[in-house]
Coordinates of C-alpha atoms in Angstrom, one line a residue:
M1 CA 45.7 47.6 56.5
V2 CA 45.8 50.3 59.1
I3 CA 43.3 53.1 58.8
P4 CA 43.3 55.9 61.3
V5 CA 39.8 57.1 62.0
D6 CA 37.9 59.3 64.5
F7 CA 35.8 56.7 66.4
A8 CA 33.5 59.4 67.8
N9 CA 32.5 60.7 64.3
T10 CA 33.0 57.9 61.9
T11 CA 30.1 55.5 61.1
V12 CA 30.4 51.8 60.3
G13 CA 29.2 52.6 56.7
K14 CA 31.8 55.3 56.3
L15 CA 34.6 52.9 57.4
K16 CA 33.3 50.3 54.9
E17 CA 33.5 53.0 52.2
I18 CA 37.1 54.0 53.3
C19 CA 38.2 50.3 53.2
Q20 CA 36.6 49.7 49.8
D21 CA 38.2 52.8 48.4
K22 CA 41.6 51.6 49.7
I23 CA 41.0 48.2 48.1
N24 CA 40.1 49.8 44.8
T25 CA 43.0 52.2 44.7
D26 CA 46.0 50.5 46.3
S27 CA 47.7 48.1 44.0
K28 CA 48.6 45.6 46.7
F29 CA 44.8 44.8 47.1
K30 CA 44.3 44.3 43.4
P31 CA 43.5 40.5 43.8
Y32 CA 40.6 41.5 46.1
R33 CA 38.9 43.9 43.8
T34 CA 36.4 41.4 42.4
V35 CA 35.2 40.4 45.9
K36 CA 32.0 42.1 47.2
F37 CA 33.1 43.1 50.7
D38 CA 30.0 43.9 52.7
T39 CA 30.5 43.1 56.4
L40 CA 32.7 44.3 59.3
K41 CA 33.3 42.3 62.4
I42 CA 35.6 42.9 65.4
Y43 CA 38.5 40.5 65.2
T44 CA 40.2 41.5 68.4
Q45 CA 40.6 44.3 70.8
P46 CA 43.6 45.4 72.8
F47 CA 44.5 43.4 75.9
K48 CA 41.8 40.8 75.2
N49 CA 42.2 37.2 74.0
K50 CA 42.9 36.6 70.3
T51 CA 41.2 33.9 68.3
Q52 CA 43.2 30.9 67.0
N53 CA 41.9 31.7 63.5
L54 CA 44.3 34.0 61.8
I55 CA 41.8 35.5 59.4
I56 CA 38.5 36.0 61.2
N57 CA 37.1 35.6 64.6
I58 CA 34.4 32.9 64.3
D59 CA 34.0 32.8 68.1
N60 CA 32.5 36.2 68.2
T61 CA 29.1 36.5 66.4
G62 CA 28.8 40.2 66.5
F63 CA 28.7 41.8 63.0
L64 CA 28.9 45.5 62.5
N65 CA 25.8 45.8 60.3
D66 CA 24.3 49.1 61.3
N67 CA 25.9 51.4 58.7
K68 CA 24.6 54.5 60.6
A69 CA 26.2 53.5 64.0
L70 CA 29.2 55.3 65.2
L71 CA 32.3 53.1 65.7
K72 CA 32.6 54.2 69.3
D73 CA 29.0 52.9 69.9
V74 CA 29.7 49.4 68.5
G75 CA 32.8 48.8 70.6
V76 CA 35.5 50.0 68.2
Y77 CA 38.3 51.9 69.9
N78 CA 42.0 52.5 69.6
E79 CA 43.9 49.4 68.3
T80 CA 40.7 47.4 67.7
E81 CA 41.3 45.0 64.8
L82 CA 38.4 44.4 62.3
S83 CA 37.8 41.9 59.6
F84 CA 36.1 43.1 56.4
F85 CA 34.6 40.3 54.3
N86 CA 31.8 39.0 52.2
L87 CA 29.0 37.7 54.5
E88 CA 28.0 34.8 52.2
A89 CA 31.5 33.5 52.0
Y90 CA 31.8 33.8 55.7
K91 CA 28.6 31.7 56.2
Q92 CA 30.1 29.0 53.9
F93 CA 33.4 29.1 55.9
E94 CA 31.5 28.8 59.1
K95 CA 30.0 25.5 58.0
D96 CA 33.5 24.0 57.6
P97 CA 36.0 26.3 59.3
V98 CA 39.1 24.5 58.1
M99 CA 42.0 26.4 56.5
K100 CA 42.7 24.8 53.1
W101 CA 45.9 25.7 51.2
E102 CA 45.4 24.5 47.7

């Protein structure tokens, strides 16, 4: 989803709230409403290398956990792509990062 935000005035916590609200109100995200999303992580930034994983960047260990931090202060700027996910599920995936289509 694309969410336009003011990087200088939006906190990590506020962006999480905006994303969760979008998930809860937009019908295309209905299958994800039972997931407890709790973590943001930078997936990629403009003009930098992209990861080979199409869902989440497991090469970058930086989580955006400080809910009070402004997006501009944690490296989020125009066209930055973020992953929003459940941290426990991420840790399980990290143990065996193989895409399984079952």
